[in-house]
CSV table of C-alpha atoms in Angstrom, one decimal:
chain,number,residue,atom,x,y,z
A,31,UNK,CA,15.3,42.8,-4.1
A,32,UNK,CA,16.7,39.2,-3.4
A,33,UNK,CA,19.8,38.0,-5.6
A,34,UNK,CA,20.7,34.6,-5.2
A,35,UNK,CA,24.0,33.6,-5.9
A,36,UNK,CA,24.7,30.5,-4.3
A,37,UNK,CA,28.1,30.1,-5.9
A,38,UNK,CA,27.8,26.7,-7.1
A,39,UNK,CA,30.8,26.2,-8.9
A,40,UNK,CA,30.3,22.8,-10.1
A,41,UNK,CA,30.2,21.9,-14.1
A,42,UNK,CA,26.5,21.2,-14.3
A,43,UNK,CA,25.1,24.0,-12.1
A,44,UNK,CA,21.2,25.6,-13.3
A,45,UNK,CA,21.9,29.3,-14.2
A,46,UNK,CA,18.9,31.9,-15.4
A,47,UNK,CA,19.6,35.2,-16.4
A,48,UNK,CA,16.6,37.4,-15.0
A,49,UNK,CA,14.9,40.8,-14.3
A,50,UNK,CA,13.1,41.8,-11.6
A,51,UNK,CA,9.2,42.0,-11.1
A,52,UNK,CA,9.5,39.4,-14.2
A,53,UNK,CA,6.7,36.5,-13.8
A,54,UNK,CA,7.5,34.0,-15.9
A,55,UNK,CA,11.3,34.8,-13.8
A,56,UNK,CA,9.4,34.0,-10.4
A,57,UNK,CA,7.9,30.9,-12.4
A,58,UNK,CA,11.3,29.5,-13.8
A,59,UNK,CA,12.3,29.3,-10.7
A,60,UNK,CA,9.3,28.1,-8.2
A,61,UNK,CA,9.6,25.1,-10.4
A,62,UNK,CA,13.0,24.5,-9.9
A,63,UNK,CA,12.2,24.7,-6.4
A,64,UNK,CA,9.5,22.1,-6.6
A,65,UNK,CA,11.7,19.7,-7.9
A,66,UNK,CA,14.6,20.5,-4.9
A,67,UNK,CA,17.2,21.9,-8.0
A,68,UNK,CA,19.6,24.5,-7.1
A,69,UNK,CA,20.0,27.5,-9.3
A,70,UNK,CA,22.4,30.5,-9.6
A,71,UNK,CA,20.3,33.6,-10.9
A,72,UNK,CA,21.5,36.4,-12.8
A,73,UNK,CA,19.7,39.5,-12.0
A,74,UNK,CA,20.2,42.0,-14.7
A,75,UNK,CA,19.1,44.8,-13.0
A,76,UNK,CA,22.0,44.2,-10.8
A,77,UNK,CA,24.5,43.3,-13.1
A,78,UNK,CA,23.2,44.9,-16.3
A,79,UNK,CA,26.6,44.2,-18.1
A,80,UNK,CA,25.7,40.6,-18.1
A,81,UNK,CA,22.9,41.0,-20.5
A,82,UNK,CA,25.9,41.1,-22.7
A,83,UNK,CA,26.8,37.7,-21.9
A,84,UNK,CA,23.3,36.5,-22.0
A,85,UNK,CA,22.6,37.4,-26.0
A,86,UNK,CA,26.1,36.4,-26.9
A,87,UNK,CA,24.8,32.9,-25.5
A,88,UNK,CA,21.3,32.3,-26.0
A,89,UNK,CA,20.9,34.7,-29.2
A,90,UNK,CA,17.4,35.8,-27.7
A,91,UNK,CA,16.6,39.6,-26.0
A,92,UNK,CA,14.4,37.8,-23.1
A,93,UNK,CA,13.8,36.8,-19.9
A,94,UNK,CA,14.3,34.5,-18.5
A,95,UNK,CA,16.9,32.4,-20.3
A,96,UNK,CA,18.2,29.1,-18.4
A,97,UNK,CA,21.2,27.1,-18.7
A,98,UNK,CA,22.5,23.7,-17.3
A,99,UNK,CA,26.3,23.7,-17.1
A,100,UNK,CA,27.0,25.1,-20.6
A,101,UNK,CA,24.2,23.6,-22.1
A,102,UNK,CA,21.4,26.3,-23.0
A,103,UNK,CA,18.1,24.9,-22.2
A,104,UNK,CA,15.9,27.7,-23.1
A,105,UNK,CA,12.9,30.1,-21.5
A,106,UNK,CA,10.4,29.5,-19.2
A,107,UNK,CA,8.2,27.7,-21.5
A,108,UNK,CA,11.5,25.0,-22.6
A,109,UNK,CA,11.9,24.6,-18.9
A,110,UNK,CA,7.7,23.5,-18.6
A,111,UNK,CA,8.1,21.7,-21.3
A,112,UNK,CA,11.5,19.9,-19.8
A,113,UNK,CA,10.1,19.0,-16.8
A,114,UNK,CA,6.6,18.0,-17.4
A,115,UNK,CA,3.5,17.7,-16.2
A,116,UNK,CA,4.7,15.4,-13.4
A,117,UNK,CA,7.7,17.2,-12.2
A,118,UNK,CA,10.1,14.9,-13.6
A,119,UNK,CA,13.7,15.2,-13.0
A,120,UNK,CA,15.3,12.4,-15.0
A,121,UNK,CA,16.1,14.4,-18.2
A,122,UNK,CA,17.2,17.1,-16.1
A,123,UNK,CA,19.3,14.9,-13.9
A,124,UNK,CA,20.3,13.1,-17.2
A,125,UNK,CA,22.0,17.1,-18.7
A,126,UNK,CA,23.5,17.6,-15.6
A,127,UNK,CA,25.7,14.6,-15.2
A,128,UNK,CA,26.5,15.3,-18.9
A,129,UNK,CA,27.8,18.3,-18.4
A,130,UNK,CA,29.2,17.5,-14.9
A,131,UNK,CA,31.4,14.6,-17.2
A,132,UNK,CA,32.4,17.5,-19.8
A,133,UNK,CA,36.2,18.8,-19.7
A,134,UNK,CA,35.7,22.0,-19.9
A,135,UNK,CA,35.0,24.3,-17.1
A,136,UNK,CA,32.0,26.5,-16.3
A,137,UNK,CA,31.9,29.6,-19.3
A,138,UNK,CA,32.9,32.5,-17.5
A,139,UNK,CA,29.9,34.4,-19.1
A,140,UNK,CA,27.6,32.4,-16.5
A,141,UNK,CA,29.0,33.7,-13.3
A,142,UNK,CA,29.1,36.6,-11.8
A,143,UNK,CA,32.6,36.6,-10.2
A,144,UNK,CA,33.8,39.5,-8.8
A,145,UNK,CA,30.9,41.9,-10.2
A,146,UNK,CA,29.7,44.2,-7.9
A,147,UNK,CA,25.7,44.7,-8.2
A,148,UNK,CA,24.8,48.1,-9.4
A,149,UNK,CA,21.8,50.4,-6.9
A,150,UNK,CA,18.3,48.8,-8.3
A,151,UNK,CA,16.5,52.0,-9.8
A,152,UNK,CA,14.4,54.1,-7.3
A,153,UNK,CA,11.8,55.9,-8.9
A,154,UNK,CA,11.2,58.5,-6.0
A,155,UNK,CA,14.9,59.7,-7.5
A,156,UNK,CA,13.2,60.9,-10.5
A,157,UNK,CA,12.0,63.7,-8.3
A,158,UNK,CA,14.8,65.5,-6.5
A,159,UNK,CA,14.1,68.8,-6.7
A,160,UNK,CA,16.2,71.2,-8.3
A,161,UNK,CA,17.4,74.6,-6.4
A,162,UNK,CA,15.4,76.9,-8.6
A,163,UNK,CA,12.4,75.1,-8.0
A,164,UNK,CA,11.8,76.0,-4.2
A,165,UNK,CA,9.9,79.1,-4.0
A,166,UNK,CA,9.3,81.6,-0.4
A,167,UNK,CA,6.7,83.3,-0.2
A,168,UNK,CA,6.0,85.8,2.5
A,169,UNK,CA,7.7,83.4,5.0
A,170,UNK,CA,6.5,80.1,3.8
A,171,UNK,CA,8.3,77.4,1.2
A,172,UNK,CA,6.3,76.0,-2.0
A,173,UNK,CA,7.7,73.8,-4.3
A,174,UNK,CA,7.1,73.4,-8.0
A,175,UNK,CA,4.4,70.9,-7.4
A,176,UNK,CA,2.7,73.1,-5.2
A,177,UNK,CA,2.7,76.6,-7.4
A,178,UNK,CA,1.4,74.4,-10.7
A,179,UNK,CA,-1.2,72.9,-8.9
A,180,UNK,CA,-2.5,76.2,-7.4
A,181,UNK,CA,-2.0,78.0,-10.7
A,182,UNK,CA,-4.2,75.3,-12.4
A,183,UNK,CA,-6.8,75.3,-10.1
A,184,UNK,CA,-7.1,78.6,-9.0
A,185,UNK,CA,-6.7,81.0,-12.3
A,186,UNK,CA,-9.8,82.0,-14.4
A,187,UNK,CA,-8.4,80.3,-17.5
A,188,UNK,CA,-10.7,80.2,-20.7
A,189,UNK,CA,-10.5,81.7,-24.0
A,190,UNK,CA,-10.1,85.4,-24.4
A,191,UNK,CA,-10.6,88.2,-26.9
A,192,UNK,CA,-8.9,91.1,-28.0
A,193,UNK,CA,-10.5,93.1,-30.7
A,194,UNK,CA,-11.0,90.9,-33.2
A,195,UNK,CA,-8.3,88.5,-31.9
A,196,UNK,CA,-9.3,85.1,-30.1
A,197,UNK,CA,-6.4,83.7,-27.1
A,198,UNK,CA,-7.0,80.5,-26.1
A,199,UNK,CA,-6.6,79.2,-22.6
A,200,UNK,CA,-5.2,82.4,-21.1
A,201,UNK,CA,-5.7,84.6,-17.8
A,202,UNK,CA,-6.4,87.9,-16.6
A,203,UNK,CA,-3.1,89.8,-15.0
A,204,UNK,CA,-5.9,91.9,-12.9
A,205,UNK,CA,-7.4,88.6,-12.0
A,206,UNK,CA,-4.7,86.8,-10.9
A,207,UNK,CA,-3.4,89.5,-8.8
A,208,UNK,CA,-6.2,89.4,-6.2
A,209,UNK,CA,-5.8,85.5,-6.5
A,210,UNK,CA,-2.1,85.9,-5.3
A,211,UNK,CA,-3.1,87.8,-2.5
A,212,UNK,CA,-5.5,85.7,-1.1
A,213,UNK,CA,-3.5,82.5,-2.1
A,214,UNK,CA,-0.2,83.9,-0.3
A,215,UNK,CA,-1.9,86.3,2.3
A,216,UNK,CA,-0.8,89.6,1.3
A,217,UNK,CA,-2.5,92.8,1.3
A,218,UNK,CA,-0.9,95.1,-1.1
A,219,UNK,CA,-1.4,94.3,-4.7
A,220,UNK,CA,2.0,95.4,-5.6
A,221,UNK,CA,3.8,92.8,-3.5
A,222,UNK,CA,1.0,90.1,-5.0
A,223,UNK,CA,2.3,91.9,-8.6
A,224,UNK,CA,5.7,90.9,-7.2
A,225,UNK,CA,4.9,87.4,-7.2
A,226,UNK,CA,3.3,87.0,-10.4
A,227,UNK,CA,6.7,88.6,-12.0
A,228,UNK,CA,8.6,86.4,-10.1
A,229,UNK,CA,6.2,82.9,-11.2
A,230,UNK,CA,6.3,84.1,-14.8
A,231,UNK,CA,10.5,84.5,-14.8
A,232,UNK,CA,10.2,81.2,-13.4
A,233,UNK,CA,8.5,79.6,-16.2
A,234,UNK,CA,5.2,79.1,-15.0
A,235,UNK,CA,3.3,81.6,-17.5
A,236,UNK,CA,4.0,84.0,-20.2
A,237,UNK,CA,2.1,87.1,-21.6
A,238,UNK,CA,0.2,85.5,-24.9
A,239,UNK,CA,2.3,87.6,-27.4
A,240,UNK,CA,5.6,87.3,-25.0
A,241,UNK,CA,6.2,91.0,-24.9
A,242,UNK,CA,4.7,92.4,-21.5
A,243,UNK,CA,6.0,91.6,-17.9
A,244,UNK,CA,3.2,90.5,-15.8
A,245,UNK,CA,1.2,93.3,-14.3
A,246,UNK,CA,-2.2,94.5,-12.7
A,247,UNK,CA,-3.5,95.4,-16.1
A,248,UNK,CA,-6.1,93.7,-18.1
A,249,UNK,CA,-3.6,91.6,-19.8
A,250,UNK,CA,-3.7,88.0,-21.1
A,251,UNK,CA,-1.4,85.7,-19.7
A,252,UNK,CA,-1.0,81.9,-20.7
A,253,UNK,CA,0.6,78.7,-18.4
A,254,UNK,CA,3.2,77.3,-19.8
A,255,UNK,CA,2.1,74.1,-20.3
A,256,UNK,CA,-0.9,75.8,-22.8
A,257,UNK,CA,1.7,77.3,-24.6
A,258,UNK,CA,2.1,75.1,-27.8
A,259,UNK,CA,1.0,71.1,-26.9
A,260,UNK,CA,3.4,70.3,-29.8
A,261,UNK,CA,6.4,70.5,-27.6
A,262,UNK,CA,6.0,67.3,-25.7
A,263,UNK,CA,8.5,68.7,-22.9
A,264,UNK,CA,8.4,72.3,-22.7
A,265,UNK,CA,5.6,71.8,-19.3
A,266,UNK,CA,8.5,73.3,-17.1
A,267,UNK,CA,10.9,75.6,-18.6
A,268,UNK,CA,14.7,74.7,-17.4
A,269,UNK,CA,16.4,78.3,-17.9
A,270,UNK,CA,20.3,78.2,-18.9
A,271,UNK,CA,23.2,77.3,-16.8
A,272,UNK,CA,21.0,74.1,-15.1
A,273,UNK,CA,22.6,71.4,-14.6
A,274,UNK,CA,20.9,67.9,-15.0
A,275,UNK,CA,21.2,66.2,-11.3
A,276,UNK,CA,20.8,62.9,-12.6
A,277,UNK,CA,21.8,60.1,-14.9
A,278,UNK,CA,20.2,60.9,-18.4
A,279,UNK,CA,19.8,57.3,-18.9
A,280,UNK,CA,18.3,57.4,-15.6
A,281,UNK,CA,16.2,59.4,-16.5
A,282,UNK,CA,14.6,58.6,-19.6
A,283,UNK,CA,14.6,54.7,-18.2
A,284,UNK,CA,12.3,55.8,-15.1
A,285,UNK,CA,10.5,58.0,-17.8
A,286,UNK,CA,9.5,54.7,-19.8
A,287,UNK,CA,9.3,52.7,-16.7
A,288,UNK,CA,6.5,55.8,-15.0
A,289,UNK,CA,4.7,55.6,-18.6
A,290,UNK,CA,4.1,51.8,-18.3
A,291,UNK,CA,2.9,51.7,-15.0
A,292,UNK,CA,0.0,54.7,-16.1
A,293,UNK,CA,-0.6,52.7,-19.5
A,294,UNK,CA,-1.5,49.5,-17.3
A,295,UNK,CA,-4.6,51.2,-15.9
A,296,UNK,CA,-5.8,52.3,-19.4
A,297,UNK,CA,-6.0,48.7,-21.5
A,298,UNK,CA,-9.7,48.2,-23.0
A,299,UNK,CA,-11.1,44.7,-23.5
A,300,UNK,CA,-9.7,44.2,-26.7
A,301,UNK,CA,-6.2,44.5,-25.1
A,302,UNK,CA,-5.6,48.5,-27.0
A,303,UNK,CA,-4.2,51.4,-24.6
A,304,UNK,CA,-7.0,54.4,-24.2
A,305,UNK,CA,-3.9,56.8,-24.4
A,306,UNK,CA,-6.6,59.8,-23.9
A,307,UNK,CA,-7.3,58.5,-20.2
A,308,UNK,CA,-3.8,58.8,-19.7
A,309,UNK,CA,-3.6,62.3,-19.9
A,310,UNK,CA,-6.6,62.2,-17.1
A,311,UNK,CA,-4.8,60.6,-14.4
A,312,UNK,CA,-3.7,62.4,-11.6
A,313,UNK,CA,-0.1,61.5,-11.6
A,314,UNK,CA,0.3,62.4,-15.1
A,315,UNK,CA,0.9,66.2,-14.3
A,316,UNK,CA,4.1,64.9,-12.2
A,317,UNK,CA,5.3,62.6,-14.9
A,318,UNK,CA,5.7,65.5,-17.6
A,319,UNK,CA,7.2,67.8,-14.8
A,320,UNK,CA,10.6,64.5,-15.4
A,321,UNK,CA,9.9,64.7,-18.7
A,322,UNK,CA,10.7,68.3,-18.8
A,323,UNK,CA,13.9,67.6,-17.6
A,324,UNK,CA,15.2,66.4,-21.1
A,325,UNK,CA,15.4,70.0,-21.6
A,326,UNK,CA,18.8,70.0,-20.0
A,327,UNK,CA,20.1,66.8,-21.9
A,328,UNK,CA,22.8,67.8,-23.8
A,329,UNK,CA,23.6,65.4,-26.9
A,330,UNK,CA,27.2,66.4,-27.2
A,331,UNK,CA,28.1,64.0,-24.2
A,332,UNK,CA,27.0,60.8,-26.0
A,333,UNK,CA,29.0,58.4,-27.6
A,334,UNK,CA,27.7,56.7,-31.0
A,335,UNK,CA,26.2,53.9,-29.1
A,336,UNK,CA,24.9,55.7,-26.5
A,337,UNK,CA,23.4,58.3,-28.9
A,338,UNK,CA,21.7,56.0,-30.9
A,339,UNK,CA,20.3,54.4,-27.6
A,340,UNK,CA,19.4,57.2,-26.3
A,341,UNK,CA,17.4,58.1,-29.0
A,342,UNK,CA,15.7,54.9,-30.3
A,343,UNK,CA,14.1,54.6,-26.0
A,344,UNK,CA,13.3,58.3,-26.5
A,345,UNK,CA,11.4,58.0,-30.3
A,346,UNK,CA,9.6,55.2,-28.5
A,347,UNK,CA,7.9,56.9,-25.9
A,348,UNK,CA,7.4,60.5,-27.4
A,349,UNK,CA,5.6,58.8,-30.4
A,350,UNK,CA,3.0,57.4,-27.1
A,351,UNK,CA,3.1,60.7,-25.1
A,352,UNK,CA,2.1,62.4,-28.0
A,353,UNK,CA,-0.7,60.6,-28.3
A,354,UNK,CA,-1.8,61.5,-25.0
A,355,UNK,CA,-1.0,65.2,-25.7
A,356,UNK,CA,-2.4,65.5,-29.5
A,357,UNK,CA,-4.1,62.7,-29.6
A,358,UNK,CA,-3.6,59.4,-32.1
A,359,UNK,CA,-4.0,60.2,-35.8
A,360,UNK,CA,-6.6,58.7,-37.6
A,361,UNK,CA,-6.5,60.9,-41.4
A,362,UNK,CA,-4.0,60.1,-43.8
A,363,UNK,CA,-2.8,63.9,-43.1
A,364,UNK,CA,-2.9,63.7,-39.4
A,365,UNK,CA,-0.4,60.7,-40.0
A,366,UNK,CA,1.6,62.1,-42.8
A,367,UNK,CA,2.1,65.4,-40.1
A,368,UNK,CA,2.6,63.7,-36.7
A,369,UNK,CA,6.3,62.8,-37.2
A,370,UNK,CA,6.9,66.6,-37.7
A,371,UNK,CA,4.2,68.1,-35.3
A,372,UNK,CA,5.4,66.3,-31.7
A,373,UNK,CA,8.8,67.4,-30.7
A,374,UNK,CA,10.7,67.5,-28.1
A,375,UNK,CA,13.5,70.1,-26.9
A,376,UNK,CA,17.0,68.6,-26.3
A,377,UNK,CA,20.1,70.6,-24.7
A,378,UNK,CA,18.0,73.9,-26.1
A,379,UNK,CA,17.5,72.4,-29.3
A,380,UNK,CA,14.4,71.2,-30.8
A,381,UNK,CA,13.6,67.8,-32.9
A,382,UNK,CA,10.4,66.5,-34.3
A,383,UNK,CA,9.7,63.0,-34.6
A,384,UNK,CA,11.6,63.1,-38.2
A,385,UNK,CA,14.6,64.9,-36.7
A,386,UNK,CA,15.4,62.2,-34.7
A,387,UNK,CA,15.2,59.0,-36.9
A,388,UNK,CA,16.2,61.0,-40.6
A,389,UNK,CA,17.8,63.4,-38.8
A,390,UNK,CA,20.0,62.3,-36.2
A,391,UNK,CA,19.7,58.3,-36.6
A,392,UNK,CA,19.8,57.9,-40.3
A,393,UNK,CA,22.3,60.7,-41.1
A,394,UNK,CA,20.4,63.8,-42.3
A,395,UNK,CA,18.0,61.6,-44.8
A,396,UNK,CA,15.3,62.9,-46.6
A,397,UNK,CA,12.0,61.7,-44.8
A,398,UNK,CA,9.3,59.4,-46.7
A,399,UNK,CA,7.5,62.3,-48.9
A,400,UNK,CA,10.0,64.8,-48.4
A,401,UNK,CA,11.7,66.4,-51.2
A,402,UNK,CA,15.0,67.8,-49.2
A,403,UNK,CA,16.9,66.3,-46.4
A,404,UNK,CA,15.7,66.6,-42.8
A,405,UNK,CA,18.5,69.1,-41.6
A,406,UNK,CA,19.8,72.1,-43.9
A,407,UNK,CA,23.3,72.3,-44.4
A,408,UNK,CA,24.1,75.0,-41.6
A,409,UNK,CA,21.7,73.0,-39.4
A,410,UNK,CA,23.4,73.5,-35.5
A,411,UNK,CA,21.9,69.7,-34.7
A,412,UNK,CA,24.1,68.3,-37.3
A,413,UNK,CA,27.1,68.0,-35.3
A,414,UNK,CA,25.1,65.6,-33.7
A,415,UNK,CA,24.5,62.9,-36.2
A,416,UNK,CA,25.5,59.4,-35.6
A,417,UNK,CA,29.1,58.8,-37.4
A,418,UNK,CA,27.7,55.3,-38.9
A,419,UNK,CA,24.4,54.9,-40.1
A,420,UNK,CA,23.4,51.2,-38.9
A,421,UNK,CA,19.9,50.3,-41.1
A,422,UNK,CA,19.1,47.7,-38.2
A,423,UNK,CA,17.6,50.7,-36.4
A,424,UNK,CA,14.7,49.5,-38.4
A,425,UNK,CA,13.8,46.6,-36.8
A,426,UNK,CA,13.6,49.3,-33.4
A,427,UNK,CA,11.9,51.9,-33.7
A,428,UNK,CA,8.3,51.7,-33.3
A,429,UNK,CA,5.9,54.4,-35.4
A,430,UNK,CA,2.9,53.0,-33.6
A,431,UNK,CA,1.7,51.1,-36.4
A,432,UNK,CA,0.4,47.6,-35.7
A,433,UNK,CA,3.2,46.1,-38.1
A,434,UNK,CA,6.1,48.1,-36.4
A,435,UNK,CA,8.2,46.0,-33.8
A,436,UNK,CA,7.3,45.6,-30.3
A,437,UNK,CA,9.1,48.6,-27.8
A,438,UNK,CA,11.8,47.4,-26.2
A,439,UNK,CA,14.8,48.9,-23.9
A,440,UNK,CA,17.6,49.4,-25.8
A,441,UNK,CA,21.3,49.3,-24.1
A,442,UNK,CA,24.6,51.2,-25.4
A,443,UNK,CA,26.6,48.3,-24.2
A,444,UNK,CA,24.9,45.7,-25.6
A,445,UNK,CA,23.6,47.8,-28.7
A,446,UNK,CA,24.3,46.0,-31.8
A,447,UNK,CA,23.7,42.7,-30.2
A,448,UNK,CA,20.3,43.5,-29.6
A,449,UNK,CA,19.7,45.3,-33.2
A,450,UNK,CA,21.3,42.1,-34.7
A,451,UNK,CA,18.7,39.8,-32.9
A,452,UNK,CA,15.6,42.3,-33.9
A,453,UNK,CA,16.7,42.1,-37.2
A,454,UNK,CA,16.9,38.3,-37.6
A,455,UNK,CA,13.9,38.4,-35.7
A,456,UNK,CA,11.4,40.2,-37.7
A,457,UNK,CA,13.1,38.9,-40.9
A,458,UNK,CA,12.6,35.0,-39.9
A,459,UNK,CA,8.5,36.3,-39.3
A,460,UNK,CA,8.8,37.8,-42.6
A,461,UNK,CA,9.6,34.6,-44.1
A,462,UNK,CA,7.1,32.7,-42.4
């Protein structure tokens, strides 16, 4: 990732705040380049706390935005538009004197000084592997990948019955034994029983009523990610005392950033996401295994903006991954239920959709058609309600509805800015 800073210190220097992987970026400046202009760039995936700065000047939440001297000329479009269809330079050279002539000095907020630039995100990161999740197995290493894939492919799972009783999606103990020992190459069935006690302590199954150990008996056992498809995280179980190894902004930001890259592959010709065909791609198994990992995300280490950050990214894209999971609702009913049926578990803790906007963001308000407030009064997630209720959340979180506002990353440093700006935003279309 290249980051220009030519350290032009001169009045009426070009700046443009940008991201990375950004095309209309790489077309701001191949023009400028055209016309021989110099430019400082502003990469804020390297100096994130610069976005700041950015809003503060140009009042707008994207990329890029350009400025001559102290003179904000506008996106990439104001910069076409500037230039012309002949690559003309006069009005451009024309700003530039101005501002060369002006008394005051270059803002601070358009240079980058003595900022050091932060690590560019790496998503293989997103998958360093916890101790736990190394298994040995008569002399040979497997990791979590590995055991899932194997237990996916390999078990005899269908629906069951017991009696009268119907289990759905669920495995033999009997069966699975003689699966282990051909899988792992061992010939007594009480070491391959060994295993299957040690997978299911693990997380990777559970007995279908959750009261028997696994065994060699003619006993239903279910994987973990069958268990209940309304937890949107619960496809690897975290057990207590694990400690998150990463950033939980990190985390969730290569989350969002992972979902995109999936959603890109699923756009029909009318421009809508097939979220169904999500779920079918291969490397959607992996991306659930980091989603899983919110599990260990413990709330109680937020600030207020960080917290409502935090949670306005995470709304975002467990409203979409539940639509890969459960599917998009299409009955009024199926609507009205959604916002309670996907959930996610936090820090041990679980929230629905309506936990986290009435609950948590809108401090403990009764949901649209509810008759009581989302958390009772001796409710443990409570303590973690935002102190001030800001109603700008509004204008970011996005139901899935064609009229709700477009998904965007939201920042605890430059929080408010950006909710002030949505907010203007959508009110000013309002208008129009």
């Amino acid at each position: 990732m290249e980051q220009k800073n030519l350290e032009i210190t001169n009045k009426g220097q070009i700046t443009i705040f940008s991201i990375s992987d950004c095309k209309f970026c790489q077309k701001s400046k191949q023009m400028l380049k055209e016309i021989g202009k110099q430019f400082n760039e502003i990469n804020l995936d390297l100096y994130p706390i610069k976005k700041k700065d950015m809003i503060e000047m140009s009042q707008k939440l994207s990329v890029p935005q350009i400025f001559i001297g102290n003179y904000y000329l506008g996106g990439s479009d104001d910069l076409e538009k500037f230039i012309g269809q002949n690559k003309e330079t006069k009005n451009l050279d024309q700003i530039i004197e101005e501002q060369k002539q002006k008394r005051e000095n270059l803002d601070l907020r358009l240079q980058i000084g003595d900022l050091q630039p932060v690590q560019p995100f790496q998503m293989d990161k997103l998958n360093e592997p916890y101790e736990f999740e190394n298994l040995e197995i008569n002399g040979k290493k497997y990791t979590f990948w590995e055991i899932r894939k194997f237990l996916k492919q390999e078990l005899q799972i269908k629906d069951r019955r017991w009696h009268l009783r119907q289990f759905k999606n669920c495995f033999l103990g009997e069966e699975a034994v003689k699966i282990f020992q051909e899988k792992f190459q061992v010939q007594e069935a009480e070491k391959a029983e060994q295993i299957g006690k040690t997978l299911q302590k693990m997380g990777f199954f559970q007995h279908v009523c959750q009261d028997h150990e696994f065994k060699n008996q003619y006993l239903f056992y279910r994987l973990q990610e069958d268990i209940d498809q309304n937890f949107m995280n619960s496809y690897k179980i975290f057990g207590k005392g694990i400690k998150l190894n990463k950033d939980p902004y990190y985390l969730l930001n290569g989350i969002v950033q992972r979902f995109k890259q999936m959603k890109q592959s699923v756009i029909n010709v009318e421009g809508n996401y097939q979220y169904s065909k999500i779920k079918q791609q291969d490397q959607f198994q992996n991306f659930m295994e980091n989603f899983s990992e919110l599990q260990i995300v413990e709330l109680k280490d937020f600030g207020d903006d960080e917290l409502v950050a935090f949670i306005i990214n995470l709304y975002n894209i467990l409203v979409q991954i539940g639509y890969c999971i459960i599917g998009v609702p299409s009955s009024f009913w199926s609507k009205f239920t959604y916002f309670d049926r996907v959930k996610v578990n936090l820090g041990g803790l679980v929230y629905s959709l309506n936990d986290l906007e009435h609950g948590i963001l809108r401090q403990n308000r009764k949901a649209p058609g509810k008759f009581s407030r989302q958390f009772g009064k001796n409710d443990e997630r409570l303590q973690f309600m935002v102190k001030e209720f800001d109603c700008r959340i509004h204008f970011a979180l996005n139901c899935g509805a064609k009229s709700c506002p477009p998904v965007k990353k939201y920042d605890a440093q430059v929080l408010r800015e950006q909710l002030q700006i949505n907010s203007q935003y959508d009110w000013g279309n309002d208008a129009a």
